[in-house]
Coordinates of C-alpha atoms in Angstrom, one line a residue:
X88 CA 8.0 7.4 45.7
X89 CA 8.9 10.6 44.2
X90 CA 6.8 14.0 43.7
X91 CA 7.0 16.7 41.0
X92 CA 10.0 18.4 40.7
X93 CA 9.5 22.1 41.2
X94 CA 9.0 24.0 37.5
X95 CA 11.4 26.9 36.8
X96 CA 9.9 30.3 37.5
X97 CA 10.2 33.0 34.5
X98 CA 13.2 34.9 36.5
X99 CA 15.2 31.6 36.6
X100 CA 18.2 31.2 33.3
X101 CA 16.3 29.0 30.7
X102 CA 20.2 26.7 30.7
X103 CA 21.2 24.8 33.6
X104 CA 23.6 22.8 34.0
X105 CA 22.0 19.8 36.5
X106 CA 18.0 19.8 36.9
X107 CA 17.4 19.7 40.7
X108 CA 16.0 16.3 41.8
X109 CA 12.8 15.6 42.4
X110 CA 11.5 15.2 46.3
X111 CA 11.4 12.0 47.9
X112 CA 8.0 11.4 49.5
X113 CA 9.0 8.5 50.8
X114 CA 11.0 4.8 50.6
X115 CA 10.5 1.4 51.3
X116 CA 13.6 -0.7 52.3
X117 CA 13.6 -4.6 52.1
X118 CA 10.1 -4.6 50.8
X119 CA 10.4 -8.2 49.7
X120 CA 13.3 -9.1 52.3
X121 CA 16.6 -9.6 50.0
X122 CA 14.3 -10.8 47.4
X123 CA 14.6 -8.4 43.9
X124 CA 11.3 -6.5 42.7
X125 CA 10.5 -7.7 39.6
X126 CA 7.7 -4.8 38.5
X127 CA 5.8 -2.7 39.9
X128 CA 2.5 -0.8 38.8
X129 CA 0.0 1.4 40.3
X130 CA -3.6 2.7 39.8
X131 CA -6.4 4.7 41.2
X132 CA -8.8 2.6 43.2
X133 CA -12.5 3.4 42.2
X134 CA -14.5 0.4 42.3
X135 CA -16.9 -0.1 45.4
X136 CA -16.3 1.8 48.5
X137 CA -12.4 2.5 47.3
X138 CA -11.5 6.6 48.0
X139 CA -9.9 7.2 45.2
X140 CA -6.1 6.6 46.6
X141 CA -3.3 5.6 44.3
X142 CA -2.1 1.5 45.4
X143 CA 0.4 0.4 44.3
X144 CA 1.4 -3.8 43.3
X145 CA 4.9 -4.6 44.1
X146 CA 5.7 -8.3 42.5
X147 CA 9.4 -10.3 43.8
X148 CA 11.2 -13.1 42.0
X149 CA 10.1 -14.8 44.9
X150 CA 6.1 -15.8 45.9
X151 CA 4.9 -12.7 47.1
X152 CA 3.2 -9.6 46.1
X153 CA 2.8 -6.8 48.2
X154 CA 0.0 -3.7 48.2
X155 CA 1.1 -0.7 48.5
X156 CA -0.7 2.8 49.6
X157 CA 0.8 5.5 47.3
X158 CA 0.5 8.5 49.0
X159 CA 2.3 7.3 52.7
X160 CA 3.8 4.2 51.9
X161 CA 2.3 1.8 54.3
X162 CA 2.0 -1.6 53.1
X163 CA -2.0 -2.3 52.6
X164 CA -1.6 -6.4 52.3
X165 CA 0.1 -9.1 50.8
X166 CA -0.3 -12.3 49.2
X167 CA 1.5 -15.7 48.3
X168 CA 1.4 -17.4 44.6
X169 CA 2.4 -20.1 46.2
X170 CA 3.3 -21.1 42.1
X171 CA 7.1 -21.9 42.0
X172 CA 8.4 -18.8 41.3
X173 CA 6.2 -14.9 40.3
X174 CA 7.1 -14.0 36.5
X175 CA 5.1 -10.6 37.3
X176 CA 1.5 -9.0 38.3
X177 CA -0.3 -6.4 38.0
X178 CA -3.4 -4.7 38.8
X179 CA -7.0 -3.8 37.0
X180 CA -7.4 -0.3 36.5
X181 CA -10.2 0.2 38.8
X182 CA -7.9 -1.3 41.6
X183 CA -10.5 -4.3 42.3
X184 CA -8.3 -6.9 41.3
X185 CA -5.1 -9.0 41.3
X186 CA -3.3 -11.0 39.1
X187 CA 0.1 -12.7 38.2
X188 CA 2.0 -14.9 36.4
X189 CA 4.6 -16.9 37.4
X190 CA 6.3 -19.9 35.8
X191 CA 2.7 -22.0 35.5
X192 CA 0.0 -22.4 32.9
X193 CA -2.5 -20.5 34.9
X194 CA -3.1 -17.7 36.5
X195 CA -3.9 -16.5 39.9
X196 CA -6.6 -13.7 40.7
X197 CA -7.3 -11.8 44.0
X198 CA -10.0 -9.3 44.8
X199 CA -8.7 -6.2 46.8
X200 CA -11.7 -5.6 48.9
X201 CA -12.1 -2.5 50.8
X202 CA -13.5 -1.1 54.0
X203 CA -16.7 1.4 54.2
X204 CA -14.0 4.3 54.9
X205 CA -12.2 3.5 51.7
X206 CA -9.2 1.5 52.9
X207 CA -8.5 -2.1 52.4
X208 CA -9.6 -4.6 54.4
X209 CA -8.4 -7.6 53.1
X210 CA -7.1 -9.4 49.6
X211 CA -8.7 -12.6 48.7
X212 CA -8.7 -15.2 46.3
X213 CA -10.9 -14.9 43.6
X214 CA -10.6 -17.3 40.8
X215 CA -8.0 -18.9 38.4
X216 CA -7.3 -18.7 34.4
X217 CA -7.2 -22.3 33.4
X218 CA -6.8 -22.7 29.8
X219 CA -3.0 -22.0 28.6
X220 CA -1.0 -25.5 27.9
X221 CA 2.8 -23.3 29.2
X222 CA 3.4 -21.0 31.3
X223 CA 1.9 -17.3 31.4
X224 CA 4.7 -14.7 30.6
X225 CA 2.7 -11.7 30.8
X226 CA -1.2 -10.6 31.3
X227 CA -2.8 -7.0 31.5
X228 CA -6.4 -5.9 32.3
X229 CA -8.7 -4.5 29.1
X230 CA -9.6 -0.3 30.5
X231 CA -12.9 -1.4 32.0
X232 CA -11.6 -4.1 34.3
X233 CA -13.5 -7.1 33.1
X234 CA -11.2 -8.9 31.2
X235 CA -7.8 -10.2 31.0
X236 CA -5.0 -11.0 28.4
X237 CA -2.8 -13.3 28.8
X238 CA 0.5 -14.4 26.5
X239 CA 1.9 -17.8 27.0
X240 CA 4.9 -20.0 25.7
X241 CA 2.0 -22.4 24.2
X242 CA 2.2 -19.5 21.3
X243 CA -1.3 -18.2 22.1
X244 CA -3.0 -15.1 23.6
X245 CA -6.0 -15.4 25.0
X246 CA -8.6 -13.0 26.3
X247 CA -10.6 -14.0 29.6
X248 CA -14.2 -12.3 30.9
X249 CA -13.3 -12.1 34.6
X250 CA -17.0 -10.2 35.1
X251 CA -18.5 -13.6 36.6
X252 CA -20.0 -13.8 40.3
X253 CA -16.9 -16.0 41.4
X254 CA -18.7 -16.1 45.1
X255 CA -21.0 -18.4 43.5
X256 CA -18.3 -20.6 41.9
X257 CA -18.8 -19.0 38.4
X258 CA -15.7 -19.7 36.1
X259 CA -13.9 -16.9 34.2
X260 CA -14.4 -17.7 30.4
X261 CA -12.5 -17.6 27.8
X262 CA -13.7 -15.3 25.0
X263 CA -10.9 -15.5 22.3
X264 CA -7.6 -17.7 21.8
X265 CA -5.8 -16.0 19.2
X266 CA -2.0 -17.5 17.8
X267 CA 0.9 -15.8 18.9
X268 CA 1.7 -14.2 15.1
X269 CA 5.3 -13.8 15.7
X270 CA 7.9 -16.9 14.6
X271 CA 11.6 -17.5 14.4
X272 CA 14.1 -18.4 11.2
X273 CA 12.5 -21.5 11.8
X274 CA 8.6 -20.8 11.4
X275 CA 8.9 -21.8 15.0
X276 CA 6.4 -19.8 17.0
X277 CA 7.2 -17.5 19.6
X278 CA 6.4 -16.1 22.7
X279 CA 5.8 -12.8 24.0
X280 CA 7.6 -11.0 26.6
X281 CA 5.0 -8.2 27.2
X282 CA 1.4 -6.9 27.1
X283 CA 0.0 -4.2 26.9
X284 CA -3.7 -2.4 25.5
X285 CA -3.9 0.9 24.9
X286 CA -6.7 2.9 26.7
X287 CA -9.2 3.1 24.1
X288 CA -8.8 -0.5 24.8
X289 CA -8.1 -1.4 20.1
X290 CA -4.6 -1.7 19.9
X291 CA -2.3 -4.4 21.6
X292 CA 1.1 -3.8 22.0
X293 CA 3.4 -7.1 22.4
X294 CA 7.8 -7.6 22.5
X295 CA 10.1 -10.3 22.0
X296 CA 13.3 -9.5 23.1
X297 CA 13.8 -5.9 20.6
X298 CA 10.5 -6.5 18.6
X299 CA 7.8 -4.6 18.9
X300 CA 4.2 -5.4 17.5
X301 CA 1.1 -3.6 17.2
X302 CA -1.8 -6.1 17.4
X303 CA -5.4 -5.5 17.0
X304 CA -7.1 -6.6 19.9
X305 CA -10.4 -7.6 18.6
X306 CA -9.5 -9.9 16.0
X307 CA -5.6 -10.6 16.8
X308 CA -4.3 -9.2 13.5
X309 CA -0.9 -8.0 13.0
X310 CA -1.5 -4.2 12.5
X311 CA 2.5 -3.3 12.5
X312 CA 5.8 -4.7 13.5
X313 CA 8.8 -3.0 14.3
X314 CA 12.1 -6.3 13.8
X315 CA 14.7 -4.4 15.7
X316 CA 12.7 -1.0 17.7
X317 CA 15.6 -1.0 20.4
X318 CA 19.0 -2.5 19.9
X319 CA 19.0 -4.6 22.9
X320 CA 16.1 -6.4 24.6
X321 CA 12.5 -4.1 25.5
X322 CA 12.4 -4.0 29.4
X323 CA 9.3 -2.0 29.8
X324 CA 6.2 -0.4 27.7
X325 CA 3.9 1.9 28.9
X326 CA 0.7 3.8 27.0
X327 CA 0.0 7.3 27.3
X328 CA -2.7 7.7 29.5
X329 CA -4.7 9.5 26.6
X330 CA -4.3 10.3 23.2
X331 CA -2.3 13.4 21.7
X332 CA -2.6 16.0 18.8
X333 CA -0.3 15.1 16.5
X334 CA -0.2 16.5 12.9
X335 CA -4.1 17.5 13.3
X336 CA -5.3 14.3 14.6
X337 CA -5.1 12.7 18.1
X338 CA -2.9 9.8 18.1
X339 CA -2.1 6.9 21.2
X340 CA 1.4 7.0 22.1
X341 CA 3.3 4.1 23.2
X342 CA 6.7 4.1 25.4
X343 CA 9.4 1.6 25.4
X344 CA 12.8 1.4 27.1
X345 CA 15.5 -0.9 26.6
X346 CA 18.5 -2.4 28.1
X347 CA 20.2 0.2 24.9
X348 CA 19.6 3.1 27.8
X349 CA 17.3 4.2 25.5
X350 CA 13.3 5.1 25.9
X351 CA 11.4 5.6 22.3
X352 CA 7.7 7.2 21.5
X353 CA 5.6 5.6 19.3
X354 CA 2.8 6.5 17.3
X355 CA 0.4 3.4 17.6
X356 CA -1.3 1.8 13.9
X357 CA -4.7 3.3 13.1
X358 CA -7.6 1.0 13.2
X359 CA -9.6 1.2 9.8
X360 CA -13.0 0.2 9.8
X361 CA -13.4 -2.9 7.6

């Protein structure tokens, strides 16, 4: 984990040749063993007694996923997919819950539950996504925690209400399947690699290898599609956390890198009221 590099001060020359580095706060060795991370993500954790800290979701090729606290490092739990192999996971944005995909048609949910003083007393299982007919290659949480996207090799997303009282057996529904609208010089459909929704929670953003696509989430209809955005396979997109003035208007901002060495800013589709 890394902090802010310290800004220039006015008496400092505006050219340098090498920017200093940034400070180490601290590192984790072996987190997984001699198992490679396959993502990680982190968030704020505000829901129920949570204080506020930063945790952080660290996924391996292998079965596990770790918890991470963000400011010191110390590993806050674990758990085991016990599902073949993890694809990736992630976490809600109000640091409740757990998800992740791996190389199955459904997907595994934990609650992170947390202790009076705000730490975290335990992970448990919460529910499962049932639904998909192939496996899951990527999910995200909508901004208010609730819900859950999932992309799957049966060439359909779908969108999942995870607000249920799972303690009394309730089943997550599914609230939309919309077709994957992405095909191949065959009309063959495709799957995505990755998900994302942008913060306002309207616009989806969803690769295949260098495509990008701009997706609206409430009906599933292709706002945008960028056929060759990188020249090598997307390995990572990430939303502003807000929107920016641009050109007299505020506009969401998506981030992609690439296997290119290359990381691009994009102005997401507008949303027009039909």
């Amino acid at each position: 984990m890394y902090g802010e590099g310290n800004a220039k001060t006015d008496n400092e020359p505006k050219e340098q040749t090498k920017l200093p580095l940034p400070e180490i706060k601290w590192e984790q060795h072996k987190v997984h063993d001699k198992r490679a991370i396959l993502n990680l993500v982190g968030t704020t954790a505000s829901y129920g007694t949570a204080d506020g800290s930063t945790i952080i979701a660290s996924c391996s090729e292998g079965t596990d996923i770790i918890l991470l606290h963000g400011k010191s490092g110390k590993i806050l739990g674990n758990v085991d997919t016990n599902q073949l192999k993890n694809h990736m996971a992630t976490v809600s944005r109000n640091g409740r819950f757990l998800a992740a995909a791996a190389f199955t048609a459904d997907v595994k949910v934990w609650e992170i539950v947390y202790s009076k003083d705000g730490s975290v007393k335990e992970v448990t299982k919460a529910m499962q996504l049932k639904g998909h007919k192939s496996a899951v290659t990527w999910l995200c949480f909508t901004p208010s925690s609730e819900q859950i996207i999932t992309a799957s090799k049966d060439g359909s997303i779908r969108i999942w209400n995870i607000n249920v009282r799972y303690q009394l057996d309730e089943d997550p529904k599914t609230l939309k399947v919309f077709p994957i609208p992405l095909c191949d010089s065959k009309g063959s459909p495709m799957h995505y690699d990755r998900l994302s929704i942008s913060p306002d929670g309207k616009v989806l953003a969803a690769t295949h290898g260098s495509t990008l696509q701009w997706l609206c989430a409430e009906t599933g209809k292709v706002l945008d599609t960028a056929d060759k955005a990188h020249e090598g396979e997307i390995t990572g997109i990430a939303w502003a956390s807000r929107s920016i003035p641009l050109g007299g208007a505020l506009a969401m901002v998506l981030a992609t890198s690439s296997v290119d060495k290359k990381v691009k800013l994009w102005v997401a589709p507008v949303i027009h009221p039909s």
